Amino acid sequence: KKALKAVVDVDNNDNDDKTKLLQDAMDWLRKHGAAKASAKVVDRETTEGLVSFLPQQSGTSGGGGGGVLVKVASETDFAGRSETFVELVENVTKATLPTTATTTTEASASWDLSKEDIHSSIQSESGKTVKELMDEAIIAIRENISVSQVTQLQLTA
């Protein structure tokens, strides 16, 4: 109803307002379509997918390096090899890369992120959360996708 109201309101406004209203209507439809698509596939098992590692650039951490290891799962290997899925894995990896060093007294350390931390991580290039990126990929691929594991690694000098 909200999207329909926005479209109906387009006839009563000037061109600048029409563009804004149409954009709002499209955003609303995308958001609610993603929620429905995610709900339809959420119970399906994800056993295939990709693993990605992104090393931390020198100078971004206080230690000798580190990075992030990400495992993203899909229902089939066909989806796991698709361009959309590979792009999602790259974006999730970038979004979950540690941006600051964690102080540790050990030579190396690793820790897994919680599901909430993963989903709320923001991919800096797009400004979208990992959850939003996943919902878009689920709509495009039409399969269940899950971030199985994110492990942040830190090596100290």
Coordinates of N, CA and C in Angstrom, one line a residue:
K1 N 0.8 -1.2 0.0 CA 0.0 0.0 0.0 C 0.9 1.3 0.0
K2 N 2.0 1.2 0.8 CA 2.8 2.3 0.8 C 3.5 2.7 -0.5
A3 N 3.9 1.6 -1.2 CA 4.5 1.8 -2.6 C 3.4 2.3 -3.5
L4 N 2.2 1.8 -3.5 CA 1.1 2.2 -4.3 C 0.8 3.7 -4.1
K5 N 0.8 4.1 -2.8 CA 0.5 5.5 -2.4 C 1.5 6.4 -3.0
A6 N 2.8 6.0 -2.9 CA 3.9 6.8 -3.5 C 3.8 7.0 -5.0
V7 N 3.4 5.9 -5.7 CA 3.2 6.0 -7.1 C 2.0 6.9 -7.5
V8 N 0.9 6.8 -6.7 CA -0.3 7.6 -7.0 C 0.1 9.1 -6.7
D9 N 0.9 9.4 -5.7 CA 1.3 10.7 -5.3 C 2.1 11.3 -6.4
V10 N 2.8 10.5 -7.3 CA 3.7 11.1 -8.3 C 2.9 12.0 -9.2
D11 N 1.6 11.7 -9.5 CA 0.8 12.5 -10.5 C 0.6 13.9 -9.9
N12 N 0.6 14.0 -8.6 CA 0.3 15.3 -8.0 C 1.5 16.2 -7.6
N13 N 2.7 15.8 -8.1 CA 3.9 16.6 -7.7 C 4.7 16.9 -9.0
D14 N 5.7 17.9 -8.8 CA 6.6 18.3 -9.9 C 7.6 17.2 -10.1
N15 N 8.4 17.4 -11.1 CA 9.4 16.3 -11.6 C 10.4 15.9 -10.5
D16 N 10.9 16.9 -9.7 CA 11.9 16.5 -8.7 C 11.3 15.6 -7.6
D17 N 10.0 16.0 -7.2 CA 9.3 15.2 -6.2 C 9.0 13.8 -6.8
K18 N 8.6 13.8 -8.1 CA 8.3 12.5 -8.7 C 9.4 11.5 -8.6
T19 N 10.6 12.0 -8.9 CA 11.8 11.1 -8.9 C 12.0 10.6 -7.5
K20 N 11.9 11.5 -6.5 CA 12.1 11.1 -5.1 C 11.1 10.1 -4.7
L21 N 9.8 10.3 -5.0 CA 8.7 9.4 -4.6 C 8.9 8.0 -5.3
L22 N 9.3 8.0 -6.6 CA 9.5 6.8 -7.3 C 10.6 6.0 -6.7
Q23 N 11.7 6.7 -6.3 CA 12.8 6.1 -5.7 C 12.4 5.5 -4.3
D24 N 11.7 6.2 -3.5 CA 11.2 5.7 -2.2 C 10.3 4.5 -2.4
A25 N 9.5 4.5 -3.4 CA 8.6 3.3 -3.7 C 9.4 2.1 -4.1
M26 N 10.5 2.3 -5.0 CA 11.3 1.2 -5.4 C 12.1 0.7 -4.2
D27 N 12.6 1.5 -3.3 CA 13.3 1.1 -2.1 C 12.4 0.3 -1.2
W28 N 11.2 0.7 -1.0 CA 10.3 0.0 -0.2 C 10.0 -1.4 -0.8
L29 N 9.8 -1.5 -2.1 CA 9.5 -2.7 -2.7 C 10.7 -3.7 -2.6
R30 N 11.9 -3.1 -2.8 CA 13.1 -3.9 -2.7 C 13.3 -4.5 -1.3
K31 N 13.1 -3.6 -0.3 CA 13.2 -4.1 1.1 C 12.2 -5.2 1.5
H32 N 11.0 -5.0 1.1 CA 9.9 -6.0 1.4 C 10.0 -7.2 0.6
G33 N 10.5 -7.1 -0.7 CA 10.7 -8.2 -1.5 C 11.8 -9.1 -1.0
A34 N 12.9 -8.4 -0.5 CA 14.0 -9.2 0.0 C 13.6 -9.9 1.3
A35 N 12.8 -9.3 2.1 CA 12.3 -10.0 3.3 C 11.5 -11.3 3.0
K36 N 10.6 -11.2 2.0 CA 9.8 -12.3 1.6 C 10.7 -13.4 0.9
A37 N 11.7 -13.0 0.1 CA 12.5 -14.0 -0.6 C 13.4 -14.7 0.5
S38 N 13.9 -13.9 1.5 CA 14.7 -14.6 2.5 C 13.9 -15.5 3.3
A39 N 12.7 -15.2 3.6 CA 11.8 -16.0 4.4 C 11.5 -17.3 3.7
K40 N 11.4 -17.3 2.4 CA 11.0 -18.5 1.6 C 12.2 -19.5 1.6
V41 N 13.4 -19.1 1.6 CA 14.5 -20.0 1.4 C 15.3 -20.2 2.7
V42 N 14.9 -19.6 3.8 CA 15.7 -19.7 5.0 C 15.9 -21.1 5.6
D43 N 15.0 -22.0 5.4 CA 15.0 -23.3 5.9 C 15.8 -24.3 5.1
R44 N 16.2 -23.9 3.9 CA 17.0 -24.8 3.0 C 18.4 -24.9 3.5
E45 N 19.0 -26.1 3.3 CA 20.3 -26.4 3.8 C 21.4 -25.8 2.8
T46 N 22.4 -25.2 3.4 CA 23.5 -24.6 2.6 C 24.8 -25.4 2.9
T47 N 25.2 -26.2 1.8 CA 26.4 -27.1 2.0 C 27.5 -26.8 1.0
E48 N 27.2 -25.9 0.1 CA 28.3 -25.5 -0.9 C 28.7 -24.1 -0.7
G49 N 29.6 -23.6 -1.4 CA 30.0 -22.2 -1.3 C 31.5 -21.9 -1.5
L50 N 31.9 -20.8 -0.9 CA 33.3 -20.4 -1.1 C 33.9 -19.9 0.2
V51 N 35.2 -20.0 0.3 CA 36.0 -19.5 1.4 C 36.9 -18.4 0.8
S52 N 37.0 -17.3 1.6 CA 37.8 -16.2 1.1 C 38.7 -15.7 2.2
F53 N 39.9 -15.3 1.9 CA 40.9 -14.7 2.8 C 41.3 -13.4 2.3
L54 N 41.3 -12.4 3.1 CA 41.8 -11.1 2.8 C 42.8 -10.6 3.8
P55 N 44.1 -10.4 3.4 CA 45.1 -10.0 4.3 C 44.9 -8.5 4.7
Q56 N 45.3 -8.2 5.9 CA 45.2 -6.8 6.3 C 46.3 -6.0 5.7
Q57 N 46.1 -4.8 5.1 CA 47.1 -4.0 4.5 C 48.1 -3.6 5.6
S58 N 49.4 -3.5 5.3 CA 50.4 -3.1 6.3 C 50.1 -1.6 6.6
G59 N 50.2 -1.3 7.9 CA 49.9 0.0 8.4 C 48.5 0.2 9.0
T60 N 47.6 -0.8 8.7 CA 46.3 -0.7 9.3 C 46.2 -1.4 10.6
S61 N 47.2 -2.2 11.0 CA 47.2 -2.8 12.3 C 48.4 -2.5 13.0
G62 N 48.4 -2.7 14.3 CA 49.6 -2.4 15.1 C 50.6 -3.5 15.1
G63 N 50.2 -4.7 14.7 CA 51.1 -5.8 14.7 C 51.7 -6.1 13.4
G64 N 52.1 -7.4 13.2 CA 52.7 -7.8 12.0 C 51.8 -8.2 10.9
G65 N 50.5 -8.1 11.1 CA 49.6 -8.4 10.0 C 48.4 -9.2 10.5
G66 N 47.7 -9.9 9.6 CA 46.5 -10.6 9.9 C 45.6 -10.5 8.8
G67 N 44.3 -10.6 9.1 CA 43.3 -10.5 8.0 C 42.0 -11.1 8.5
V68 N 41.2 -11.5 7.5 CA 39.9 -12.1 7.8 C 39.7 -13.3 6.9
L69 N 39.2 -14.4 7.5 CA 38.8 -15.6 6.7 C 37.3 -15.8 6.8
V70 N 36.7 -15.8 5.6 CA 35.2 -15.8 5.5 C 34.7 -17.1 4.8
K71 N 33.7 -17.7 5.3 CA 33.1 -18.9 4.6 C 31.6 -18.5 4.4
V72 N 31.2 -18.5 3.1 CA 29.9 -18.2 2.7 C 29.3 -19.4 2.0
A73 N 28.1 -19.8 2.4 CA 27.6 -21.1 1.9 C 26.3 -20.8 1.1
S74 N 26.1 -21.7 0.1 CA 24.9 -21.6 -0.8 C 24.4 -23.0 -0.9
E75 N 23.2 -23.2 -1.5 CA 22.6 -24.5 -1.6 C 23.3 -25.4 -2.6
T76 N 23.7 -24.8 -3.7 CA 24.3 -25.6 -4.8 C 25.7 -25.0 -5.2
D77 N 26.5 -25.9 -5.8 CA 27.8 -25.4 -6.3 C 27.6 -24.5 -7.5
F78 N 26.5 -24.6 -8.2 CA 26.3 -23.7 -9.4 C 26.1 -22.2 -8.9
A79 N 25.3 -22.1 -7.8 CA 25.1 -20.8 -7.2 C 26.5 -20.3 -6.6
G80 N 27.2 -21.2 -6.0 CA 28.5 -20.8 -5.4 C 29.5 -20.3 -6.4
R81 N 29.4 -20.6 -7.7 CA 30.3 -20.2 -8.7 C 29.8 -19.0 -9.5
S82 N 28.6 -18.5 -9.2 CA 28.0 -17.4 -10.0 C 28.7 -16.1 -9.7
E83 N 28.7 -15.2 -10.6 CA 29.3 -13.9 -10.5 C 28.7 -13.1 -9.3
T84 N 27.4 -13.2 -9.1 CA 26.7 -12.5 -8.0 C 27.2 -13.1 -6.6
F85 N 27.4 -14.4 -6.5 CA 27.8 -15.0 -5.3 C 29.3 -14.6 -5.0
V86 N 30.1 -14.7 -6.0 CA 31.5 -14.4 -5.8 C 31.7 -12.9 -5.4
E87 N 30.9 -12.0 -6.0 CA 30.9 -10.6 -5.6 C 30.4 -10.5 -4.1
L88 N 29.4 -11.2 -3.7 CA 28.9 -11.2 -2.3 C 30.0 -11.6 -1.4
V89 N 30.7 -12.7 -1.7 CA 31.8 -13.2 -0.8 C 32.9 -12.1 -0.7
E90 N 33.3 -11.5 -1.8 CA 34.3 -10.4 -1.8 C 33.8 -9.3 -0.9
N91 N 32.5 -8.9 -1.0 CA 32.0 -7.7 -0.2 C 31.9 -8.1 1.3
V92 N 31.5 -9.3 1.6 CA 31.5 -9.7 3.0 C 32.9 -9.8 3.6
T93 N 33.8 -10.2 2.8 CA 35.2 -10.3 3.3 C 35.7 -8.9 3.6
K94 N 35.5 -8.0 2.7 CA 35.9 -6.6 2.9 C 35.2 -5.9 4.1
A95 N 34.0 -6.2 4.2 CA 33.2 -5.6 5.3 C 33.6 -6.1 6.7
T96 N 34.1 -7.3 6.8 CA 34.4 -7.9 8.1 C 35.9 -7.8 8.4
L97 N 36.7 -7.2 7.5 CA 38.1 -7.1 7.8 C 38.3 -6.2 8.9
P98 N 39.1 -6.6 9.9 CA 39.4 -5.7 11.1 C 40.0 -4.4 10.6
T99 N 39.5 -3.3 11.1 CA 40.0 -2.0 10.8 C 41.0 -1.4 11.8
T100 N 40.9 -2.0 13.0 CA 41.9 -1.5 14.1 C 42.5 -2.8 14.7
A101 N 43.7 -2.6 15.2 CA 44.4 -3.7 15.9 C 43.8 -4.0 17.2
T102 N 43.7 -5.2 17.6 CA 43.3 -5.6 18.9 C 44.6 -6.0 19.7
T103 N 44.7 -5.4 20.8 CA 45.9 -5.6 21.6 C 45.9 -7.1 22.2
T104 N 47.0 -7.8 21.9 CA 47.1 -9.2 22.4 C 48.6 -9.4 22.8
T105 N 48.8 -10.2 23.7 CA 50.1 -10.5 24.2 C 50.6 -11.8 23.5
E106 N 49.8 -12.5 22.8 CA 50.2 -13.7 22.1 C 50.8 -13.4 20.8
A107 N 51.5 -14.4 20.2 CA 52.2 -14.2 18.9 C 51.1 -14.1 17.8
S108 N 50.0 -14.8 18.0 CA 48.9 -14.7 17.0 C 47.6 -15.0 17.8
A109 N 46.6 -14.4 17.2 CA 45.2 -14.6 17.8 C 44.2 -14.7 16.7
S110 N 43.1 -15.4 17.0 CA 42.0 -15.4 16.1 C 40.7 -15.4 16.9
W111 N 39.6 -14.9 16.3 CA 38.3 -14.9 17.0 C 37.2 -14.9 15.9
D112 N 36.2 -15.6 16.2 CA 35.0 -15.7 15.3 C 34.1 -14.5 15.7
L113 N 33.5 -14.0 14.6 CA 32.4 -12.9 14.9 C 31.1 -13.6 15.0
S114 N 30.2 -12.9 15.9 CA 28.9 -13.4 16.0 C 28.1 -13.1 14.8
K115 N 26.9 -13.8 14.6 CA 26.1 -13.6 13.5 C 25.6 -12.1 13.4
E116 N 25.3 -11.5 14.6 CA 24.8 -10.1 14.7 C 25.9 -9.2 14.2
D117 N 27.2 -9.4 14.6 CA 28.3 -8.6 14.2 C 28.5 -8.7 12.7
I118 N 28.4 -9.9 12.2 CA 28.6 -10.1 10.7 C 27.5 -9.3 10.0
H119 N 26.2 -9.5 10.3 CA 25.1 -8.9 9.6 C 25.1 -7.4 9.7
S120 N 25.7 -6.8 10.8 CA 25.7 -5.4 10.9 C 26.9 -4.7 10.4
S121 N 27.9 -5.5 10.0 CA 29.1 -5.0 9.4 C 28.7 -4.2 8.1
I122 N 29.4 -3.1 7.9 CA 29.0 -2.3 6.7 C 30.1 -2.3 5.7
Q123 N 29.7 -2.7 4.4 CA 30.6 -2.7 3.3 C 30.9 -1.2 2.9
S124 N 32.1 -0.8 3.0 CA 32.4 0.7 2.9 C 32.1 1.2 1.5
E125 N 32.3 0.4 0.5 CA 32.1 0.9 -0.9 C 30.6 1.2 -1.2
S126 N 29.7 0.3 -0.8 CA 28.3 0.5 -1.1 C 27.6 1.1 0.1
G127 N 28.1 1.1 1.3 CA 27.4 1.6 2.4 C 26.3 0.7 2.9
K128 N 26.2 -0.5 2.4 CA 25.1 -1.4 2.8 C 25.7 -2.4 3.9
T129 N 24.8 -2.9 4.7 CA 25.2 -3.9 5.7 C 25.3 -5.3 5.0
V130 N 26.0 -6.2 5.6 CA 26.2 -7.5 5.1 C 24.8 -8.2 4.9
K131 N 23.9 -7.9 5.8 CA 22.5 -8.5 5.7 C 21.8 -8.0 4.5
E132 N 22.0 -6.7 4.2 CA 21.4 -6.1 2.9 C 22.0 -6.7 1.7
L133 N 23.3 -6.9 1.7 CA 24.0 -7.5 0.6 C 23.5 -9.0 0.4
M134 N 23.4 -9.7 1.5 CA 22.9 -11.1 1.4 C 21.5 -11.2 0.9
D135 N 20.6 -10.3 1.3 CA 19.2 -10.3 0.8 C 19.2 -10.0 -0.7
E136 N 20.0 -9.1 -1.1 CA 20.0 -8.8 -2.6 C 20.5 -10.0 -3.4
A137 N 21.5 -10.7 -2.8 CA 22.1 -11.9 -3.5 C 21.0 -13.1 -3.5
I138 N 20.3 -13.2 -2.4 CA 19.3 -14.2 -2.3 C 18.2 -14.0 -3.4
I139 N 17.8 -12.8 -3.6 CA 16.8 -12.4 -4.6 C 17.4 -12.7 -6.0
A140 N 18.6 -12.4 -6.2 CA 19.2 -12.6 -7.6 C 19.5 -14.1 -7.9
I141 N 20.0 -14.8 -6.9 CA 20.3 -16.2 -7.1 C 19.2 -17.2 -6.9
R142 N 18.2 -16.8 -6.0 CA 17.1 -17.5 -5.7 C 17.4 -18.8 -4.9
E143 N 18.4 -18.7 -4.1 CA 18.8 -19.8 -3.2 C 19.1 -19.2 -1.8
N144 N 19.1 -20.1 -0.8 CA 19.5 -19.7 0.5 C 21.0 -19.5 0.5
I145 N 21.4 -18.4 1.2 CA 22.8 -18.1 1.4 C 23.0 -17.8 2.8
S146 N 24.2 -18.3 3.4 CA 24.5 -18.0 4.8 C 26.0 -17.7 4.9
V147 N 26.3 -16.8 5.8 CA 27.7 -16.6 6.2 C 28.0 -17.6 7.3
S148 N 28.6 -18.7 6.9 CA 28.9 -19.8 7.9 C 29.8 -19.4 9.0
Q149 N 30.9 -18.7 8.6 CA 31.9 -18.4 9.6 C 32.7 -17.2 9.1
V150 N 33.1 -16.3 10.1 CA 34.0 -15.2 9.9 C 35.0 -15.3 11.0
T151 N 36.3 -15.4 10.6 CA 37.3 -15.5 11.6 C 38.3 -14.3 11.3
Q152 N 38.5 -13.5 12.3 CA 39.5 -12.4 12.2 C 40.8 -12.9 12.8
L153 N 41.9 -12.6 12.1 CA 43.2 -13.1 12.5 C 44.1 -11.9 12.7
Q154 N 45.0 -12.1 13.7 CA 46.0 -11.0 14.0 C 47.3 -11.7 14.3
L155 N 48.3 -11.3 13.7 CA 49.7 -11.7 14.0 C 50.4 -10.6 14.6
T156 N 51.2 -10.8 15.6 CA 52.0 -9.7 16.2 C 53.4 -9.9 15.9
A157 N 54.1 -8.8 15.8 CA 55.6 -8.9 15.5 C 56.4 -9.4 16.6

